Coordinates of N, CA and C in Angstrom, one line a residue:
Chain A
A1 N 18.8 207.3 44.7 CA 18.1 207.1 44.1 C 16.8 206.6 45.1
Q2 N 15.5 207.2 44.3 CA 14.3 207.0 45.4 C 14.0 205.6 45.6
S3 N 13.3 204.9 46.2 CA 13.1 203.7 46.3 C 11.8 203.4 47.3
V4 N 11.1 202.5 47.1 CA 9.6 202.3 48.1 C 9.8 200.9 48.8
T5 N 9.2 200.9 49.8 CA 9.3 199.6 50.5 C 8.0 199.2 51.3
Q6 N 7.4 198.2 50.6 CA 6.0 197.5 51.3 C 6.3 196.5 52.2
L7 N 6.0 196.7 53.4 CA 6.1 195.8 54.6 C 5.1 194.9 54.4
G8 N 5.6 193.8 54.6 CA 4.8 192.5 54.4 C 4.2 192.1 52.7
S9 N 4.5 191.0 52.4 CA 4.2 190.6 51.1 C 2.4 189.9 51.1
H10 N 2.4 189.6 52.2 CA 0.7 189.2 52.4 C 0.1 189.6 53.8
V11 N -1.2 190.0 53.4 CA -1.7 190.2 54.6 C -3.1 189.7 54.7
S12 N -3.6 189.3 55.8 CA -4.9 188.4 55.7 C -5.7 189.4 56.8
V13 N -7.0 189.5 56.5 CA -8.0 190.4 57.3 C -9.1 189.6 57.2
S14 N -9.9 190.1 58.3 CA -11.2 189.8 58.4 C -12.4 190.6 58.0
E15 N -13.4 190.1 57.5 CA -14.3 191.2 56.8 C -15.0 191.9 58.1
G16 N -14.9 193.3 57.6 CA -15.3 194.4 58.7 C -14.0 194.6 59.3
A17 N -12.9 194.2 59.3 CA -12.0 194.5 60.2 C -10.9 195.5 59.6
L18 N -10.2 196.5 60.2 CA -9.4 197.4 59.4 C -8.5 196.9 58.7
V19 N -7.9 197.5 57.5 CA -7.1 196.9 56.5 C -6.2 198.3 56.4
L20 N -4.8 197.9 56.9 CA -3.5 198.5 57.0 C -2.5 197.9 56.0
L21 N -2.0 198.8 55.3 CA -0.9 198.3 54.4 C 0.2 199.3 54.2
R22 N 1.6 198.9 54.4 CA 2.5 199.7 55.1 C 3.2 200.3 53.6
C23 N 3.7 201.3 53.6 CA 4.5 201.9 52.4 C 5.6 202.8 52.9
N24 N 7.0 202.7 52.8 CA 7.8 203.8 53.3 C 8.7 204.0 51.8
Y25 N 9.2 205.2 51.9 CA 10.0 205.4 50.6 C 11.2 206.1 51.1
S26 N 12.2 206.1 50.7 CA 13.7 207.0 50.9 C 13.9 207.7 49.8
S27 N 13.9 208.9 50.4 CA 14.3 210.0 49.6 C 14.3 211.2 50.2
S28 N 15.2 212.2 50.0 CA 15.4 213.7 51.0 C 14.6 214.3 50.4
V29 N 13.7 214.0 49.4 CA 12.8 215.3 49.1 C 11.8 214.4 48.9
P30 N 10.6 215.1 49.5 CA 9.1 214.1 49.1 C 8.9 214.3 48.2
P31 N 8.7 212.9 47.4 CA 8.1 212.5 46.4 C 6.7 212.6 45.8
Y32 N 6.2 212.5 44.8 CA 4.6 212.2 44.6 C 4.7 210.5 45.0
L33 N 3.7 210.4 45.6 CA 3.0 208.7 46.2 C 1.7 208.3 45.5
F34 N 1.7 207.1 45.3 CA 0.6 206.7 44.8 C 0.0 205.2 45.3
W35 N -1.0 205.2 45.3 CA -1.4 203.7 45.8 C -2.2 203.1 44.6
Y36 N -1.7 201.9 44.1 CA -2.8 201.1 43.2 C -3.0 199.6 43.6
V37 N -4.2 199.2 42.8 CA -4.7 197.9 43.2 C -4.8 197.2 41.9
Q38 N -4.5 195.8 42.1 CA -4.4 195.2 41.0 C -5.2 193.8 41.1
Y39 N -6.3 193.4 40.9 CA -7.0 192.3 40.5 C -6.2 191.3 39.9
P40 N -6.6 190.0 40.0 CA -6.1 188.8 39.2 C -6.1 189.1 37.7
N41 N -5.2 188.9 37.1 CA -4.8 188.9 35.6 C -5.6 190.5 35.0
Q42 N -5.5 191.3 36.2 CA -5.7 192.7 35.4 C -4.5 193.9 35.8
G43 N -4.9 195.0 34.7 CA -4.0 195.8 34.8 C -4.1 196.4 36.2
L44 N -3.4 197.9 36.6 CA -3.4 198.4 37.6 C -4.6 199.7 37.8
Q45 N -5.1 199.7 38.9 CA -6.1 200.9 39.0 C -5.4 201.6 40.0
L46 N -5.7 202.9 40.0 CA -5.3 204.1 40.7 C -6.0 203.9 42.0
L47 N -5.6 204.0 43.2 CA -6.7 204.0 44.3 C -6.7 205.8 44.8
L48 N -5.1 206.2 45.1 CA -5.2 207.5 45.4 C -3.7 208.0 45.0
K49 N -3.7 209.1 45.4 CA -2.4 209.7 45.2 C -2.0 210.9 46.2
Y50 N -0.8 211.1 46.4 CA -0.4 212.5 47.2 C 0.6 213.2 46.1
T51 N 0.3 214.5 46.4 CA 1.0 215.7 45.4 C 1.0 216.7 46.4
S52 N 1.4 216.7 47.7 CA 1.6 217.5 48.3 C 0.6 218.6 48.7
A53 N -0.4 218.3 48.1 CA -1.6 219.6 48.6 C -2.2 219.1 49.8
A54 N -2.5 217.9 50.5 CA -3.1 217.6 51.8 C -2.3 216.2 52.0
T55 N -2.0 216.0 53.4 CA -1.5 214.8 53.9 C -2.2 213.9 53.9
L56 N -3.5 213.8 54.3 CA -4.7 212.9 54.0 C -5.1 212.8 52.9
V57 N -5.2 211.7 52.1 CA -5.5 211.6 50.9 C -6.8 210.7 51.0
K58 N -8.0 211.0 50.4 CA -9.2 209.9 50.2 C -9.2 209.3 48.8
G59 N -9.2 208.2 49.1 CA -9.2 207.5 47.5 C -10.6 206.8 47.2
I60 N -10.4 205.8 46.1 CA -11.8 205.3 45.8 C -11.9 204.1 46.8
N61 N -13.6 203.6 46.7 CA -13.5 202.5 47.5 C -13.3 202.5 48.8
G62 N -13.3 203.6 49.3 CA -13.3 203.9 50.7 C -11.7 203.7 51.2
F63 N -10.8 204.0 50.7 CA -9.5 203.8 51.1 C -9.1 205.3 51.2
E64 N -8.0 205.5 52.4 CA -7.4 206.7 52.3 C -5.8 206.3 53.0
A65 N -5.2 207.2 52.7 CA -3.7 207.2 52.8 C -3.3 208.5 53.7
E66 N -2.0 208.3 54.5 CA -2.0 209.5 55.3 C -0.1 209.6 55.2
F67 N 0.2 210.7 54.4 CA 1.8 211.0 54.1 C 2.2 211.7 55.5
K68 N 3.4 211.0 55.9 CA 4.2 211.5 57.0 C 5.5 211.3 57.0
K69 N 5.8 212.8 56.5 CA 7.1 213.1 56.1 C 8.1 212.8 57.0
S70 N 8.1 212.8 58.5 CA 9.0 212.7 59.6 C 9.3 211.0 59.5
E71 N 8.3 210.1 59.1 CA 8.2 208.7 59.4 C 8.8 208.3 57.7
T72 N 8.7 209.3 56.6 CA 8.8 208.9 55.5 C 7.9 207.8 55.1
S73 N 6.7 207.7 55.5 CA 5.5 206.8 55.2 C 4.3 207.1 54.4
F74 N 3.7 206.4 54.0 CA 2.5 206.4 53.0 C 1.5 205.3 53.2
H75 N 0.8 204.9 54.3 CA 0.3 204.0 54.7 C -1.2 203.9 54.2
L76 N -1.2 203.0 53.5 CA -2.9 202.9 53.2 C -4.1 202.0 54.0
T77 N -5.2 202.6 54.3 CA -6.0 202.4 55.5 C -7.4 202.2 54.6
K78 N -8.0 201.3 55.0 CA -9.6 201.2 54.9 C -10.2 200.7 56.2
P79 N -11.0 201.4 56.8 CA -11.7 201.0 58.4 C -12.1 199.7 58.3
S80 N -13.3 199.3 57.1 CA -13.6 198.2 57.2 C -13.6 197.3 56.0
A81 N -13.1 196.2 56.0 CA -12.8 195.2 54.9 C -13.8 194.5 54.2
H82 N -14.0 194.9 52.8 CA -15.0 193.8 52.1 C -14.2 192.8 51.5
M83 N -15.0 191.7 51.2 CA -14.7 190.7 50.6 C -14.2 191.2 49.0
S84 N -14.5 192.0 48.4 CA -14.0 192.4 47.2 C -12.7 193.4 47.2
D85 N -12.3 193.5 48.6 CA -11.0 194.2 48.6 C -10.0 193.3 48.5
A86 N -10.1 192.4 48.3 CA -9.3 191.0 48.2 C -8.4 191.2 46.7
A87 N -7.1 191.6 46.6 CA -6.4 191.9 45.8 C -5.0 192.2 46.3
E88 N -4.1 192.5 45.0 CA -2.7 193.0 45.1 C -2.8 194.3 45.1
Y89 N -2.1 195.3 46.2 CA -2.0 196.6 46.1 C -0.2 197.0 46.1
F90 N -0.2 198.2 45.6 CA 1.2 198.5 44.8 C 1.3 200.0 45.8
C91 N 2.5 200.1 46.1 CA 2.6 201.9 46.2 C 3.7 202.1 45.2
A92 N 3.8 203.6 44.9 CA 4.6 203.7 43.9 C 4.7 205.1 44.2
V93 N 6.3 205.5 43.9 CA 6.7 206.6 43.9 C 7.4 207.3 42.9
R94 N 7.2 208.8 42.5 CA 7.6 209.7 41.3 C 8.3 210.5 42.1
M95 N 9.3 211.0 41.6 CA 10.6 211.8 42.2 C 9.8 213.3 41.8
T96 N 9.8 214.3 42.7 CA 9.1 215.7 42.5 C 10.3 216.4 41.5
T97 N 11.7 215.6 41.6 CA 12.4 216.3 40.9 C 12.7 215.9 39.6
D98 N 11.9 215.0 39.0 CA 12.3 214.5 37.5 C 11.6 215.7 37.0
S99 N 11.9 215.7 35.5 CA 11.0 216.7 34.7 C 10.0 216.2 34.2
W100 N 9.8 215.0 34.3 CA 8.8 214.0 33.8 C 8.1 213.0 34.6
G101 N 9.5 211.9 35.0 CA 8.8 211.2 36.0 C 8.8 209.7 35.7
K102 N 9.9 209.1 36.2 CA 10.0 207.7 36.4 C 9.3 207.1 37.6
F103 N 8.6 206.0 37.3 CA 7.9 205.5 38.6 C 8.5 204.5 39.2
Q104 N 8.9 204.4 40.6 CA 9.5 203.0 41.1 C 8.3 202.3 41.8
F105 N 8.0 201.2 41.7 CA 7.4 200.4 42.7 C 7.8 199.5 43.8
G106 N 6.7 199.6 44.5 CA 7.0 198.7 45.6 C 6.8 197.1 45.1
A107 N 7.3 195.9 45.9 CA 7.1 194.7 45.6 C 5.5 194.1 45.5
G108 N 4.6 194.7 46.0 CA 3.5 194.5 46.4 C 2.9 194.2 47.5
T109 N 1.6 194.1 47.9 CA 1.2 193.3 49.4 C -0.1 192.7 48.6
Q110 N -0.1 191.2 49.0 CA -1.7 190.4 48.7 C -2.3 190.6 49.8
V111 N -3.6 191.1 49.4 CA -4.6 191.0 50.6 C -5.7 190.0 50.2
V112 N -6.0 189.0 51.5 CA -6.9 188.2 51.5 C -7.8 188.5 52.9
V113 N -9.0 188.7 52.3 CA -10.1 188.6 53.0 C -11.1 187.3 53.6
T114 N -11.1 187.6 54.7 CA -11.8 186.0 55.3 C -13.1 186.2 55.8
P115 N -14.2 185.5 55.6 CA -15.5 185.7 56.1 C -15.5 186.0 57.9
Chain B
D1 N -15.0 205.5 25.0 CA -14.4 205.5 26.3 C -12.9 205.8 26.2
G2 N -12.1 206.6 26.8 CA -10.7 206.4 26.7 C -10.1 205.9 27.4
G3 N -9.0 205.3 26.8 CA -8.3 204.1 28.0 C -7.1 203.5 27.2
I4 N -6.7 202.1 27.6 CA -5.4 201.9 27.1 C -5.7 200.3 26.7
T5 N -5.5 200.1 25.6 CA -5.6 198.6 24.8 C -4.4 197.9 25.0
Q6 N -4.4 196.6 25.4 CA -3.5 195.7 24.8 C -3.6 194.2 24.3
S7 N -3.1 193.9 23.3 CA -3.8 192.5 22.7 C -2.1 191.7 22.4
P8 N -2.5 190.6 22.3 CA -3.3 189.8 22.8 C -3.4 189.5 24.4
K9 N -4.4 189.2 24.8 CA -4.6 189.1 26.4 C -3.6 188.0 26.8
Y10 N -3.6 186.8 25.9 CA -3.0 185.5 26.4 C -1.8 185.3 25.1
L11 N -0.8 185.0 25.3 CA 0.1 184.7 24.1 C 1.2 183.4 24.6
F12 N 1.1 182.6 23.4 CA 1.9 181.6 23.7 C 3.1 181.9 22.5
R13 N 4.3 181.4 22.9 CA 5.5 181.2 22.1 C 6.3 180.1 22.2
K14 N 6.9 179.8 21.1 CA 7.7 178.8 21.2 C 9.5 179.4 21.3
E15 N 10.2 178.8 22.0 CA 11.4 179.3 22.5 C 12.1 179.6 21.0
G16 N 12.9 180.4 20.8 CA 13.5 180.9 19.5 C 12.9 182.1 18.9
Q17 N 11.6 182.4 19.4 CA 10.6 183.0 18.0 C 10.6 184.4 18.8
N18 N 10.9 185.3 17.9 CA 10.2 186.8 18.5 C 8.7 187.1 18.9
V19 N 8.3 187.5 19.3 CA 6.9 188.0 19.3 C 6.6 189.6 19.9
T20 N 5.6 190.1 19.2 CA 5.2 191.4 19.2 C 3.9 191.6 20.3
L21 N 4.1 192.4 21.3 CA 2.7 192.5 22.0 C 2.5 194.2 21.8
S22 N 1.2 194.2 21.3 CA 0.6 195.4 20.9 C 0.2 196.3 22.0
C23 N 0.1 198.0 22.1 CA -0.3 198.5 23.3 C -0.8 199.9 22.6
E24 N -1.9 200.3 22.7 CA -2.7 201.4 22.0 C -3.4 202.2 23.3
Q25 N -3.0 203.5 22.9 CA -3.8 204.3 24.1 C -4.6 205.6 23.4
N26 N -5.7 206.0 23.6 CA -6.6 207.1 23.2 C -6.8 208.4 24.1
L27 N -5.9 208.4 25.3 CA -5.7 209.7 26.3 C -5.2 210.8 25.7
N28 N -4.4 210.6 24.8 CA -3.6 211.7 24.3 C -2.5 211.8 25.0
H29 N -1.9 210.9 25.8 CA -0.9 211.0 26.6 C 0.6 211.2 25.6
D30 N 1.4 211.8 26.4 CA 2.8 211.8 25.3 C 3.5 210.6 26.1
A31 N 3.5 210.3 27.1 CA 4.5 209.3 27.5 C 3.9 207.9 27.9
M32 N 4.6 207.1 27.2 CA 3.8 205.8 27.4 C 5.2 204.5 27.9
Y33 N 4.7 203.4 28.6 CA 5.7 202.4 29.4 C 5.4 201.2 29.1
W34 N 6.4 200.1 29.5 CA 6.3 198.8 29.2 C 7.1 198.5 30.8
Y35 N 6.2 197.7 31.3 CA 6.8 197.0 32.5 C 6.4 195.4 32.2
R36 N 7.3 194.7 33.1 CA 7.2 193.4 33.4 C 7.0 193.2 34.7
Q37 N 5.8 192.3 35.0 CA 5.4 191.7 36.2 C 6.0 190.2 36.5
D38 N 6.7 190.2 37.4 CA 6.5 188.7 38.0 C 6.3 188.6 39.2
P39 N 6.0 187.1 40.0 CA 5.1 187.1 41.2 C 6.1 187.5 42.3
G40 N 5.9 188.4 43.2 CA 6.9 188.9 44.3 C 7.9 190.1 44.0
Q41 N 7.8 190.5 42.9 CA 9.0 191.2 42.4 C 8.5 192.7 41.8
G42 N 7.1 192.7 42.1 CA 6.6 194.0 41.7 C 6.5 194.5 40.2
L43 N 6.6 195.5 39.6 CA 6.8 196.1 38.5 C 8.2 196.6 38.0
R44 N 8.4 195.7 37.1 CA 10.2 196.5 36.3 C 9.8 196.9 35.0
L45 N 10.6 198.0 35.0 CA 10.4 198.8 33.8 C 11.3 198.5 32.7
I46 N 10.9 198.1 31.3 CA 11.4 197.4 30.3 C 11.9 198.7 29.4
Y47 N 10.8 199.6 29.2 CA 11.3 200.9 28.2 C 10.3 201.8 28.4
Y48 N 10.5 203.2 28.0 CA 9.8 204.0 28.4 C 9.6 205.0 27.0
S49 N 8.8 205.8 26.6 CA 8.8 206.9 25.9 C 8.2 208.2 26.2
Q50 N 9.0 209.3 26.0 CA 8.3 210.7 26.2 C 7.5 211.2 25.1
I51 N 7.8 210.9 23.9 CA 7.6 211.7 22.7 C 7.9 210.4 21.6
V52 N 7.2 210.9 20.3 CA 7.1 210.1 19.2 C 8.5 210.0 18.8
N53 N 9.1 209.0 18.4 CA 10.2 208.7 17.6 C 11.2 208.7 18.7
D54 N 10.9 208.7 19.8 CA 12.4 208.8 21.1 C 11.9 207.6 22.0
F55 N 12.7 206.7 22.7 CA 12.3 205.9 23.9 C 13.4 205.6 24.4
Q56 N 13.4 205.4 25.6 CA 14.7 205.1 26.6 C 14.5 203.6 27.3
K57 N 15.7 203.2 27.4 CA 15.9 201.8 28.1 C 15.4 201.8 29.4
G58 N 15.0 201.1 30.0 CA 14.4 201.1 31.6 C 15.5 200.4 32.1
D59 N 15.0 199.4 33.3 CA 15.8 198.5 34.2 C 16.2 197.3 33.6
I60 N 15.5 196.6 32.8 CA 15.7 195.4 32.1 C 15.3 195.4 30.7
A61 N 16.0 196.3 29.9 CA 15.6 196.1 28.9 C 16.4 195.0 27.8
E62 N 17.3 194.6 28.3 CA 18.0 193.3 27.3 C 16.9 192.2 26.9
G63 N 17.2 192.1 26.0 CA 16.1 191.0 25.1 C 14.6 191.7 24.4
Y64 N 14.6 192.9 24.6 CA 13.0 193.4 24.3 C 13.7 194.7 23.6
S65 N 12.6 195.1 22.3 CA 12.9 196.4 21.7 C 11.5 197.0 21.3
V66 N 11.5 198.1 21.2 CA 10.2 199.1 21.1 C 10.3 199.8 20.1
S67 N 9.2 200.6 19.6 CA 9.2 201.7 18.7 C 8.2 202.7 18.9
R68 N 8.3 203.9 18.4 CA 7.1 205.0 18.6 C 6.8 205.8 17.8
E69 N 6.0 205.1 16.6 CA 6.0 205.8 15.2 C 4.7 206.6 15.4
K70 N 3.9 206.5 16.3 CA 2.8 207.2 16.6 C 2.6 207.2 18.1
K71 N 2.0 208.8 18.3 CA 1.8 208.8 19.7 C 0.9 207.9 20.0
E72 N -0.1 207.3 19.8 CA -1.3 206.3 20.4 C -0.5 205.0 20.7
S73 N 0.7 204.6 20.1 CA 1.3 203.4 19.8 C 2.3 203.1 20.4
F74 N 2.7 201.9 20.7 CA 3.9 201.7 21.6 C 4.2 200.3 21.6
P75 N 4.4 199.3 20.5 CA 4.3 198.2 20.5 C 5.7 197.6 21.3
L76 N 5.6 196.3 22.1 CA 6.7 196.0 22.6 C 7.1 194.5 21.8
T77 N 8.5 194.3 21.3 CA 9.2 193.1 20.8 C 9.7 192.3 22.0
V78 N 9.3 191.2 22.1 CA 10.1 189.9 23.1 C 11.3 189.3 22.1
T79 N 12.1 189.3 22.1 CA 13.2 188.6 21.2 C 13.8 187.3 21.8
S80 N 14.0 186.6 20.8 CA 14.6 185.2 21.3 C 16.1 185.4 22.3
A81 N 16.5 186.8 22.2 CA 17.7 187.0 23.0 C 17.0 187.2 24.6
Q82 N 15.7 187.3 25.2 CA 15.4 187.3 26.0 C 15.1 185.9 26.8
K83 N 15.8 185.7 27.9 CA 16.2 184.3 28.4 C 15.2 183.8 29.2
N84 N 14.4 184.5 29.7 CA 13.2 184.2 30.7 C 12.1 185.0 30.1
P85 N 11.3 185.0 29.0 CA 10.3 185.6 28.8 C 8.9 185.4 29.2
T86 N 8.7 184.3 29.9 CA 7.5 184.2 30.9 C 7.3 185.0 31.6
A87 N 6.3 185.9 31.7 CA 6.0 186.9 32.4 C 4.5 187.7 32.1
F88 N 3.7 188.4 33.0 CA 2.8 189.4 32.4 C 3.4 190.6 32.3
Y89 N 2.9 191.4 31.2 CA 3.3 192.3 30.7 C 2.0 193.6 30.6
L90 N 2.8 194.9 31.3 CA 2.0 196.0 31.3 C 2.6 197.0 30.6
C91 N 1.4 197.9 29.7 CA 2.0 198.8 29.4 C 1.1 199.9 30.2
A92 N 1.7 201.1 30.1 CA 1.1 202.1 30.8 C 1.1 203.6 29.8
S93 N 0.7 204.6 30.4 CA 0.8 205.9 30.0 C 0.5 207.2 30.6
S94 N 0.8 208.3 30.2 CA 0.7 209.6 31.2 C 1.2 210.7 30.4
M95 N 0.5 211.5 31.0 CA 1.2 213.1 30.8 C 2.5 213.0 31.2
T96 N 3.0 214.2 31.3 CA 4.5 214.3 31.5 C 4.7 215.3 32.7
G97 N 3.4 215.5 33.1 CA 3.8 216.6 34.5 C 4.3 215.9 35.4
R98 N 4.7 216.4 36.6 CA 5.3 215.8 37.7 C 4.4 215.2 38.5
G99 N 3.4 215.3 38.5 CA 2.5 214.7 39.4 C 1.4 213.8 38.8
D100 N 1.8 213.8 37.4 CA 0.5 213.1 36.5 C 0.6 211.5 37.1
T101 N -0.6 211.1 36.8 CA -0.8 209.4 37.2 C -0.6 208.7 36.0
Q102 N 0.0 207.6 36.2 CA 0.2 206.6 35.3 C -1.0 205.5 35.1
Y103 N -1.3 205.2 33.8 CA -3.0 204.7 33.9 C -2.2 203.2 32.8
F104 N -2.9 202.0 33.5 CA -2.6 200.9 33.1 C -3.5 200.3 32.0
G105 N -2.8 199.7 31.1 CA -3.9 198.9 30.1 C -3.8 197.5 31.0
P106 N -4.7 196.3 30.4 CA -4.9 195.4 31.1 C -4.1 194.4 30.9
G107 N -3.1 194.1 30.3 CA -1.9 193.1 30.5 C -2.0 192.3 29.5
T108 N -1.0 191.9 29.0 CA -0.7 190.5 28.2 C 0.1 189.4 29.0
R109 N -0.4 188.2 29.2 CA 0.4 187.4 29.7 C 1.0 186.4 28.6
L110 N 2.5 186.4 28.7 CA 3.2 185.6 27.7 C 3.7 184.4 28.3
T111 N 3.7 183.0 27.4 CA 4.0 182.1 28.1 C 4.7 181.2 27.1
V112 N 6.4 181.2 27.4 CA 7.3 180.3 26.6 C 6.7 178.9 26.8
L113 N 6.7 178.1 25.6 CA 6.5 176.7 25.6 C 7.8 176.1 25.4

């Protein structure tokens, strides 16, 4: 069965610094991969997704992620953190072999942005 | 605007009571899902449905029940058999293609008093 691991439950970054959130998946077949953001007491909002078209995926709010098959990774980055980026981020995987697709979510990474 | 609505936003329940959480979508999605979210545990799948009048248990279905009588609606009942029901509950929907995105509602926070 596929799974997804997010390294680091909490990340603190300075405003203007690089944001790097790590996500690794375990699967012999490259899955579909997603990053979501969640603000307090709200639902999840899609940031970006990888569906095998291009390995570098650009999303909303200046975020991007790169799919690396050799490393089974899909790390999320943003060059310059903004205070509004403080939220929880979830990586999710959906198997390409599924006829419709059950999602598996990572445990989440809480991002704190300091002035 | 198309989207997913969940009600109520906050819900309080006494121990031993059943309670039903509402989820409605107007995105014309075939699939709908219920997740439970606890701090530090990510999202855990309770039930999902691909089509009207059909649904399957997820990873933590014990103590929960659902129905799917209409395409737009997928209510979740938290029964008294659920031992630790205090949590944040999220409803989601998607089309059924392999690369299709799940879209989420705003959530319902259930607290058992």
